[in-house]
Amino acid sequence: MRYGYFDDERREYVITQPDTPLPWINYLGCQDYFGLISNTAGGYSFYRDARLRRLTRYRYNNVPLDCGGRYIYVRDDDTGAFWSPSWQPTRSDLEAYVCRHGLGYTTIGSTYKGIEAQARYFVPLHENLEIWQFTLTNRRQGSADLSIFSAVEFCLWDAEDDATNFQRNFNTGEVEVEDGVIYHKTEYRERRRHFAFFGCSEELAGFDTQRDVFLGPYRGWDNPTAVERGRSFNSMAHGWAPVGSHHVKVTLKPTETRDIIFVLGYHENPEEKKFDPPDSQTINKQTVKPVIARYLDETNIDTAFEALCDYWDDLLGILQVETPDVHTNRMVNIWNAYQCMVTFNLSRSASFFESGIGRGIGFRDSNQDLLGSVHMVPRRGRERILDLGATQLETGGAYHQFQPLTGRGNDRIGTGFNDDPLWLILSVVAYLKETGDWAILDEPVVYENQPRTEQSLYEHLQRSLRYTLDRLGPHGLPLIGRADWNDCLNLNTFSDTSGESFQTTTTKDGMIAESVFIAGLFVLAAKELTAIAQWRGLEDEARSYLDAAAKMEAAVLEHAWDGAWFLRAYDDFGRKVGSQECEEGQIFIEPQGFCIMAGIGLQDGLAEKALLAVKERLATPHGIILHQPAYTRYYLHLGEISSYPPGYKENAGIFCQTNPWIMIAEAILGHGDQAHDYYTCINPSAREAISDVHGCEPYVHAQMIAGRAAPTHGEAKNSWLTGTAAWNYVAITQWILGIRPTYGGLQVAPVIPSDWPGFEATRVFRGVTYRISVERAGEGNAVSLTVDGQPIEGNIVPSPQGDQAEVVVEAILG
Ligand code: GLC
Ligand code: GLC
């Protein structure tokens, strides 16, 4: 069943039924100011850091679902009837409800009793504010007297404190109201320099800022007293819960249309200019007023909206493809690229499933997110790499997570995830291949954000590699530490106390349990570092990295081949994990993907065997599960992985991020049909038709789809913020379509399905536009390239000399 449809022309997903299985959300904002918005206007906003600078309040896991948002009520002043054009929170019986999620904006509208209403929400580029452009049209025979009420509930900034520290927080709320603008200034009297504002373009009939006055005792957002009675209370919040609500009265003749604009935003003042007059407690509004005025003016809004659309056109224009498969086109050209940007911006911080107070920026996560976004935002990618490098420790290890606002490592989670540092190599490599900006390797970068510890980024990469080599176990394989990519494979935790964190409990010294996944990742990273050293003419270093890779490869072949697939790990007793010898968890997906991506087993047929085992044992119609059989009970020596019921999350769920590793491995082996079949199984657009099973948005990937062992096999959770976005993008664009940046030029090496006659692509690479057409002439994957009409050797298109802006590439496959 479907709840809407794709409008590819407008790059929108159109939801036509408000009660989707879960809130289907979108993101507003591209740089500092962000918001989540659901298809019924639920969600919240924050400035840079979803935990520390939360503008509006949202109650997770609420009943009814998804309550709290950017609400507008319309009231018919002749009858007293009122409703929400976005369906929530009143959930009236709307006619013609439509939500359009676009790139960086969402419009939600409907008709009710002859009144058409639509709100367009977006964040202008380079501004710390959001616009709600609300349009009302009277489709009745007679004129309509209407009241419009806006409503947001302010968060008292630190979202965690806001949800827990009520003995203080019920006393701190403060607002100002001036010229119809509501200013939320809790804690501004003391150490904060920032405040929120909420303005309206129309003359107000009234306002409210005290939630429980606006709503009335024991009422919810579905029937606020102020709206019901048709008149605001002009309440001023003191303590309790500050809200912002404007009341505007409108009379519309038949067919008449009226726009009302609301602007909600964030502003900071310098310490010495906080108050005006200086010895007062009143917010100095000198610099904020012009900003508010600018965006209450409709012409500026239209210009800002066009600029936003241009921004996305430019980003997505860097790679556009035309293949025979509509789902591939839609994801590559629009939604997967868009999701990559959202994960680049937000890491795993704020979604419908990530509360914004938990995680901040993940070291491993953000390095991987970069793989799918660096071609769109290379300059920001560069900054991100340097920021990530600066949280690395002198040992080469890394803080697993850090807060974006402070750059400080998250002490609650700490360090010791032994795969973490290696991901930095992969992100730097992706950046270098995309940009050719070798100078980044010489950038001085501190450790652990400590001044005067600077060393070159290249040295950081070397330490990443050494970190693994300094921590080898009994079989010469990397020690796993707290966990590797699989956060829940906790081989040193041995936690038998309920409630104890699997992420921080340490029971063992960690000198025995080894990870084959890290071994594969290491070999891949060491080979990449070899190539870097070679390009820089550092032959000795290149040789030493290559030796290290070869040694690790030998250790894998000797100790980590289980007969038909790669082992997953050795546990703290030196026993195998992910082996036919095991009762449960006999085969895992991760080492199959990473060992093959690292080139292990390509020559001797092991890779073929491992992929066959994946297909036979792990593949399902909904995607490839993480391992099999699922763990049916809790194992002290395996940790969190066995804490989940079978089929969910790390316990044999379809952890979508790992699937592209297998797609890439299949492509490396030349299996285009298989690679693309796996791609289609988890492609959200291809799953749109089973939206009632899938549950999550059909336009973005989810982290997890319930595995075969779960009663809800096929149900997705944790949409949006997942490494699935970047890896799927890499798998389809670089390995299946085969358009890969390399140091020496743009490689064209497609491994596409056998029944595709070919495809076309446009790729902007280092400032040059490549117009690529691929034509299948035979069954194989051998490529013959013609560049601007001239046949060339190999499959790498060299960068053109001089200022040639466009290159025409024809590839014959066969
Ligand atoms: C989550 C985490 C990621 C981890 C994965 C597997 O997606 O964000 O860091 O690798 O789970 O446990
Ligand atoms: C990752 C996993 C999740 C686990 C968490 C750490 O995000 O996906 O299952 O609970 O790490 O606790």
PDB file of C-alpha atoms in Angstrom, residues 609-802:
ATOM      1  CA  LYS A 609      32.760 -18.748  -2.120  1.00  0.00           C
ATOM      2  CA  ALA A 610      32.097 -16.183   0.575  1.00  0.00           C
ATOM      3  CA  LEU A 611      29.594 -14.346  -1.608  1.00  0.00           C
ATOM      4  CA  LEU A 612      27.830 -17.558  -2.416  1.00  0.00           C
ATOM      5  CA  ALA A 613      27.505 -18.231   1.308  1.00  0.00           C
ATOM      6  CA  VAL A 614      26.073 -14.742   1.801  1.00  0.00           C
ATOM      7  CA  LYS A 615      23.497 -15.384  -0.878  1.00  0.00           C
ATOM      8  CA  GLU A 616      22.536 -18.795   0.420  1.00  0.00           C
ATOM      9  CA  ARG A 617      22.487 -18.009   4.108  1.00  0.00           C
ATOM     10  CA  LEU A 618      21.960 -14.304   4.587  1.00  0.00           C
ATOM     11  CA  ALA A 619      20.011 -12.892   1.650  1.00  0.00           C
ATOM     12  CA  THR A 620      16.260 -12.301   2.021  1.00  0.00           C
ATOM     13  CA  PRO A 621      13.776 -10.485  -0.223  1.00  0.00           C
ATOM     14  CA  HIS A 622      14.011  -7.513   2.167  1.00  0.00           C
ATOM     15  CA  GLY A 623      17.800  -7.318   2.168  1.00  0.00           C
ATOM     16  CA  ILE A 624      20.763  -9.202   3.595  1.00  0.00           C
ATOM     17  CA  ILE A 625      20.708  -9.987   7.297  1.00  0.00           C
ATOM     18  CA  LEU A 626      23.663  -9.325   9.565  1.00  0.00           C
ATOM     19  CA  HIS A 627      24.255 -12.880  10.707  1.00  0.00           C
ATOM     20  CA  GLN A 628      22.606 -16.209  10.938  1.00  0.00           C
ATOM     21  CA  PRO A 629      21.231 -17.950  12.919  1.00  0.00           C
ATOM     22  CA  ALA A 630      20.131 -15.111  15.175  1.00  0.00           C
ATOM     23  CA  TYR A 631      21.111 -15.345  18.831  1.00  0.00           C
ATOM     24  CA  THR A 632      18.173 -16.684  20.772  1.00  0.00           C
ATOM     25  CA  ARG A 633      19.554 -15.891  24.225  1.00  0.00           C
ATOM     26  CA  TYR A 634      21.883 -13.497  25.946  1.00  0.00           C
ATOM     27  CA  TYR A 635      25.545 -14.454  25.769  1.00  0.00           C
ATOM     28  CA  LEU A 636      27.753 -12.866  28.370  1.00  0.00           C
ATOM     29  CA  HIS A 637      30.817 -13.102  26.142  1.00  0.00           C
ATOM     30  CA  LEU A 638      29.136 -11.496  23.088  1.00  0.00           C
ATOM     31  CA  GLY A 639      27.419  -8.581  24.730  1.00  0.00           C
ATOM     32  CA  GLU A 640      24.779  -6.251  23.334  1.00  0.00           C
ATOM     33  CA  ILE A 641      24.435  -8.095  20.040  1.00  0.00           C
ATOM     34  CA  SER A 642      22.625 -10.860  21.878  1.00  0.00           C
ATOM     35  CA  SER A 643      20.571  -8.419  23.920  1.00  0.00           C
ATOM     36  CA  TYR A 644      18.169  -7.741  21.066  1.00  0.00           C
ATOM     37  CA  PRO A 645      15.352 -10.161  20.307  1.00  0.00           C
ATOM     38  CA  PRO A 646      16.187 -12.259  17.225  1.00  0.00           C
ATOM     39  CA  GLY A 647      15.891 -10.392  13.945  1.00  0.00           C
ATOM     40  CA  TYR A 648      16.189  -6.869  15.298  1.00  0.00           C
ATOM     41  CA  LYS A 649      19.064  -4.440  14.990  1.00  0.00           C
ATOM     42  CA  GLU A 650      22.499  -5.997  15.426  1.00  0.00           C
ATOM     43  CA  ASN A 651      20.980  -9.367  16.282  1.00  0.00           C
ATOM     44  CA  ALA A 652      20.406 -10.548  12.718  1.00  0.00           C
ATOM     45  CA  GLY A 653      18.443  -7.558  11.530  1.00  0.00           C
ATOM     46  CA  ILE A 654      18.958  -6.316   7.995  1.00  0.00           C
ATOM     47  CA  PHE A 655      21.432  -3.655   8.983  1.00  0.00           C
ATOM     48  CA  CYS A 656      21.200  -1.802   5.698  1.00  0.00           C
ATOM     49  CA  GLN A 657      24.600  -0.123   5.933  1.00  0.00           C
ATOM     50  CA  THR A 658      26.322  -3.464   5.424  1.00  0.00           C
ATOM     51  CA  ASN A 659      24.400  -4.402   2.288  1.00  0.00           C
ATOM     52  CA  PRO A 660      26.289  -2.048  -0.036  1.00  0.00           C
ATOM     53  CA  TRP A 661      29.550  -3.682   1.063  1.00  0.00           C
ATOM     54  CA  ILE A 662      28.243  -6.882  -0.488  1.00  0.00           C
ATOM     55  CA  MET A 663      27.020  -4.973  -3.566  1.00  0.00           C
ATOM     56  CA  ILE A 664      30.518  -3.567  -3.967  1.00  0.00           C
ATOM     57  CA  ALA A 665      32.058  -6.993  -3.464  1.00  0.00           C
ATOM     58  CA  GLU A 666      29.729  -8.446  -6.104  1.00  0.00           C
ATOM     59  CA  ALA A 667      30.653  -5.626  -8.465  1.00  0.00           C
ATOM     60  CA  ILE A 668      34.356  -6.247  -7.840  1.00  0.00           C
ATOM     61  CA  LEU A 669      33.762  -9.834  -8.899  1.00  0.00           C
ATOM     62  CA  GLY A 670      31.877  -8.637 -11.962  1.00  0.00           C
ATOM     63  CA  HIS A 671      28.402  -9.739 -10.877  1.00  0.00           C
ATOM     64  CA  GLY A 672      26.266  -6.830 -12.060  1.00  0.00           C
ATOM     65  CA  ASP A 673      22.918  -8.608 -11.809  1.00  0.00           C
ATOM     66  CA  GLN A 674      23.487  -9.747  -8.254  1.00  0.00           C
ATOM     67  CA  ALA A 675      24.867  -6.406  -7.148  1.00  0.00           C
ATOM     68  CA  HIS A 676      21.879  -4.541  -8.512  1.00  0.00           C
ATOM     69  CA  ASP A 677      19.394  -7.072  -7.133  1.00  0.00           C
ATOM     70  CA  TYR A 678      20.742  -6.499  -3.644  1.00  0.00           C
ATOM     71  CA  TYR A 679      20.555  -2.774  -4.288  1.00  0.00           C
ATOM     72  CA  THR A 680      16.897  -3.018  -5.265  1.00  0.00           C
ATOM     73  CA  CYS A 681      15.923  -5.109  -2.225  1.00  0.00           C
ATOM     74  CA  ILE A 682      16.675  -2.245   0.140  1.00  0.00           C
ATOM     75  CA  ASN A 683      16.035   0.653  -2.247  1.00  0.00           C
ATOM     76  CA  PRO A 684      13.297   2.605  -0.434  1.00  0.00           C
ATOM     77  CA  SER A 685      11.680   3.735  -3.669  1.00  0.00           C
ATOM     78  CA  ALA A 686      11.436   0.134  -4.845  1.00  0.00           C
ATOM     79  CA  ARG A 687       9.815  -0.699  -1.505  1.00  0.00           C
ATOM     80  CA  GLU A 688       7.236   2.094  -1.751  1.00  0.00           C
ATOM     81  CA  ALA A 689       4.544  -0.334  -2.823  1.00  0.00           C
ATOM     82  CA  ILE A 690       4.881  -2.163   0.509  1.00  0.00           C
ATOM     83  CA  SER A 691       4.849   0.978   2.637  1.00  0.00           C
ATOM     84  CA  ASP A 692       2.530  -0.611   5.166  1.00  0.00           C
ATOM     85  CA  VAL A 693       5.138  -3.348   5.759  1.00  0.00           C
ATOM     86  CA  HIS A 694       8.184  -1.091   5.489  1.00  0.00           C
ATOM     87  CA  GLY A 695       6.667   1.614   7.690  1.00  0.00           C
ATOM     88  CA  CYS A 696       9.363   4.255   7.263  1.00  0.00           C
ATOM     89  CA  GLU A 697       9.621   6.895   4.547  1.00  0.00           C
ATOM     90  CA  PRO A 698       9.860   5.480   1.008  1.00  0.00           C
ATOM     91  CA  TYR A 699      12.279   8.215  -0.036  1.00  0.00           C
ATOM     92  CA  VAL A 700      15.178   7.579   2.341  1.00  0.00           C
ATOM     93  CA  HIS A 701      17.061   4.596   3.639  1.00  0.00           C
ATOM     94  CA  ALA A 702      16.525   3.283   7.117  1.00  0.00           C
ATOM     95  CA  GLN A 703      19.271   1.917   9.323  1.00  0.00           C
ATOM     96  CA  MET A 704      17.471  -1.331   9.901  1.00  0.00           C
ATOM     97  CA  ILE A 705      14.855  -3.586   8.398  1.00  0.00           C
ATOM     98  CA  ALA A 706      13.668  -6.403  10.644  1.00  0.00           C
ATOM     99  CA  GLY A 707      15.357  -9.663   9.698  1.00  0.00           C
ATOM    100  CA  ARG A 708      14.050 -13.104   8.919  1.00  0.00           C
ATOM    101  CA  ALA A 709      13.965 -14.163  12.565  1.00  0.00           C
ATOM    102  CA  ALA A 710      11.677 -11.276  13.557  1.00  0.00           C
ATOM    103  CA  PRO A 711       7.890 -11.564  13.468  1.00  0.00           C
ATOM    104  CA  THR A 712       7.824  -8.229  11.635  1.00  0.00           C
ATOM    105  CA  HIS A 713      10.311  -9.215   8.909  1.00  0.00           C
ATOM    106  CA  GLY A 714      10.512  -6.337   6.414  1.00  0.00           C
ATOM    107  CA  GLU A 715       9.617  -3.535   8.829  1.00  0.00           C
ATOM    108  CA  ALA A 716      12.093  -0.646   8.783  1.00  0.00           C
ATOM    109  CA  LYS A 717      13.203   1.539  11.682  1.00  0.00           C
ATOM    110  CA  ASN A 718      15.689   4.360  12.240  1.00  0.00           C
ATOM    111  CA  SER A 719      15.249   6.154   8.967  1.00  0.00           C
ATOM    112  CA  TRP A 720      17.392   9.059   7.755  1.00  0.00           C
ATOM    113  CA  LEU A 721      20.525   9.191   9.909  1.00  0.00           C
ATOM    114  CA  THR A 722      22.469   6.126   8.911  1.00  0.00           C
ATOM    115  CA  GLY A 723      25.675   5.167   7.177  1.00  0.00           C
ATOM    116  CA  THR A 724      23.389   3.337   4.757  1.00  0.00           C
ATOM    117  CA  ALA A 725      22.987   6.589   2.859  1.00  0.00           C
ATOM    118  CA  ALA A 726      26.653   7.104   2.040  1.00  0.00           C
ATOM    119  CA  TRP A 727      27.460   3.470   1.390  1.00  0.00           C
ATOM    120  CA  ASN A 728      24.524   2.884  -0.912  1.00  0.00           C
ATOM    121  CA  TYR A 729      25.447   5.995  -2.804  1.00  0.00           C
ATOM    122  CA  VAL A 730      29.015   4.752  -3.162  1.00  0.00           C
ATOM    123  CA  ALA A 731      27.869   1.265  -4.177  1.00  0.00           C
ATOM    124  CA  ILE A 732      25.459   2.348  -6.870  1.00  0.00           C
ATOM    125  CA  THR A 733      27.367   5.312  -8.298  1.00  0.00           C
ATOM    126  CA  GLN A 734      30.978   4.181  -7.996  1.00  0.00           C
ATOM    127  CA  TRP A 735      30.744   0.419  -8.292  1.00  0.00           C
ATOM    128  CA  ILE A 736      27.581  -0.542 -10.134  1.00  0.00           C
ATOM    129  CA  LEU A 737      27.440   2.483 -12.437  1.00  0.00           C
ATOM    130  CA  GLY A 738      31.199   2.491 -11.962  1.00  0.00           C
ATOM    131  CA  ILE A 739      31.900   6.226 -12.099  1.00  0.00           C
ATOM    132  CA  ARG A 740      34.803   6.557  -9.666  1.00  0.00           C
ATOM    133  CA  PRO A 741      37.083   9.431  -8.848  1.00  0.00           C
ATOM    134  CA  THR A 742      40.738   8.374  -8.782  1.00  0.00           C
ATOM    135  CA  TYR A 743      43.935  10.328  -8.278  1.00  0.00           C
ATOM    136  CA  GLY A 744      44.648  10.216 -12.001  1.00  0.00           C
ATOM    137  CA  GLY A 745      41.216  11.051 -13.381  1.00  0.00           C
ATOM    138  CA  LEU A 746      37.664   9.845 -13.563  1.00  0.00           C
ATOM    139  CA  GLN A 747      37.315   6.110 -13.863  1.00  0.00           C
ATOM    140  CA  VAL A 748      34.447   4.579 -15.818  1.00  0.00           C
ATOM    141  CA  ALA A 749      34.069   0.898 -14.984  1.00  0.00           C
ATOM    142  CA  PRO A 750      30.407  -0.091 -14.849  1.00  0.00           C
ATOM    143  CA  VAL A 751      29.219  -3.460 -13.603  1.00  0.00           C
ATOM    144  CA  ILE A 752      25.563  -3.154 -14.483  1.00  0.00           C
ATOM    145  CA  PRO A 753      22.720  -5.657 -14.879  1.00  0.00           C
ATOM    146  CA  SER A 754      22.951  -7.773 -18.003  1.00  0.00           C
ATOM    147  CA  ASP A 755      19.619  -6.611 -19.363  1.00  0.00           C
ATOM    148  CA  TRP A 756      20.501  -2.919 -19.278  1.00  0.00           C
ATOM    149  CA  PRO A 757      21.341  -1.637 -22.748  1.00  0.00           C
ATOM    150  CA  GLY A 758      23.434   1.060 -21.063  1.00  0.00           C
ATOM    151  CA  PHE A 759      22.944   4.388 -19.297  1.00  0.00           C
ATOM    152  CA  GLU A 760      23.916   8.029 -19.436  1.00  0.00           C
ATOM    153  CA  ALA A 761      25.518  10.149 -16.757  1.00  0.00           C
ATOM    154  CA  THR A 762      26.744  13.671 -16.205  1.00  0.00           C
ATOM    155  CA  ARG A 763      29.450  14.074 -13.618  1.00  0.00           C
ATOM    156  CA  VAL A 764      31.199  17.279 -12.604  1.00  0.00           C
ATOM    157  CA  PHE A 765      34.682  16.309 -11.417  1.00  0.00           C
ATOM    158  CA  ARG A 766      37.356  18.828 -10.420  1.00  0.00           C
ATOM    159  CA  GLY A 767      35.503  21.562 -12.258  1.00  0.00           C
ATOM    160  CA  VAL A 768      35.070  19.665 -15.526  1.00  0.00           C
ATOM    161  CA  THR A 769      31.751  18.278 -16.755  1.00  0.00           C
ATOM    162  CA  TYR A 770      31.928  14.727 -18.080  1.00  0.00           C
ATOM    163  CA  ARG A 771      29.089  13.629 -20.317  1.00  0.00           C
ATOM    164  CA  ILE A 772      29.230   9.880 -20.177  1.00  0.00           C
ATOM    165  CA  SER A 773      27.292   7.374 -22.202  1.00  0.00           C
ATOM    166  CA  VAL A 774      27.649   3.678 -21.621  1.00  0.00           C
ATOM    167  CA  GLU A 775      26.471   1.172 -24.179  1.00  0.00           C
ATOM    168  CA  ARG A 776      26.356  -2.559 -23.736  1.00  0.00           C
ATOM    169  CA  ALA A 777      27.754  -4.462 -26.704  1.00  0.00           C
ATOM    170  CA  GLY A 778      28.369  -7.827 -25.058  1.00  0.00           C
ATOM    171  CA  GLU A 779      27.831  -9.669 -21.817  1.00  0.00           C
ATOM    172  CA  GLY A 780      31.024  -8.840 -19.972  1.00  0.00           C
ATOM    173  CA  ASN A 781      32.277  -5.801 -18.073  1.00  0.00           C
ATOM    174  CA  ALA A 782      35.309  -4.940 -20.183  1.00  0.00           C
ATOM    175  CA  VAL A 783      35.303  -1.243 -21.040  1.00  0.00           C
ATOM    176  CA  SER A 784      36.516   0.480 -24.196  1.00  0.00           C
ATOM    177  CA  LEU A 785      36.604   4.221 -23.778  1.00  0.00           C
ATOM    178  CA  THR A 786      36.448   6.983 -26.301  1.00  0.00           C
ATOM    179  CA  VAL A 787      37.179  10.447 -24.981  1.00  0.00           C
ATOM    180  CA  ASP A 788      36.116  13.360 -27.169  1.00  0.00           C
ATOM    181  CA  GLY A 789      36.036  10.955 -30.077  1.00  0.00           C
ATOM    182  CA  GLN A 790      39.514   9.467 -29.432  1.00  0.00           C
ATOM    183  CA  PRO A 791      39.903   5.911 -28.141  1.00  0.00           C
ATOM    184  CA  ILE A 792      42.035   5.725 -24.983  1.00  0.00           C
ATOM    185  CA  GLU A 793      43.823   2.949 -23.135  1.00  0.00           C
ATOM    186  CA  GLY A 794      42.355   1.723 -19.878  1.00  0.00           C
ATOM    187  CA  ASN A 795      39.262   2.992 -18.119  1.00  0.00           C
ATOM    188  CA  ILE A 796      40.463   6.209 -16.509  1.00  0.00           C
ATOM    189  CA  VAL A 797      39.614   9.445 -18.261  1.00  0.00           C
ATOM    190  CA  PRO A 798      42.545  11.787 -17.622  1.00  0.00           C
ATOM    191  CA  SER A 799      41.718  15.351 -16.555  1.00  0.00           C
ATOM    192  CA  PRO A 800      41.786  17.577 -19.623  1.00  0.00           C
ATOM    193  CA  GLN A 801      44.606  20.065 -20.154  1.00  0.00           C
ATOM    194  CA  GLY A 802      43.977  23.795 -20.098  1.00  0.00           C
TER     195      GLY A 802
END
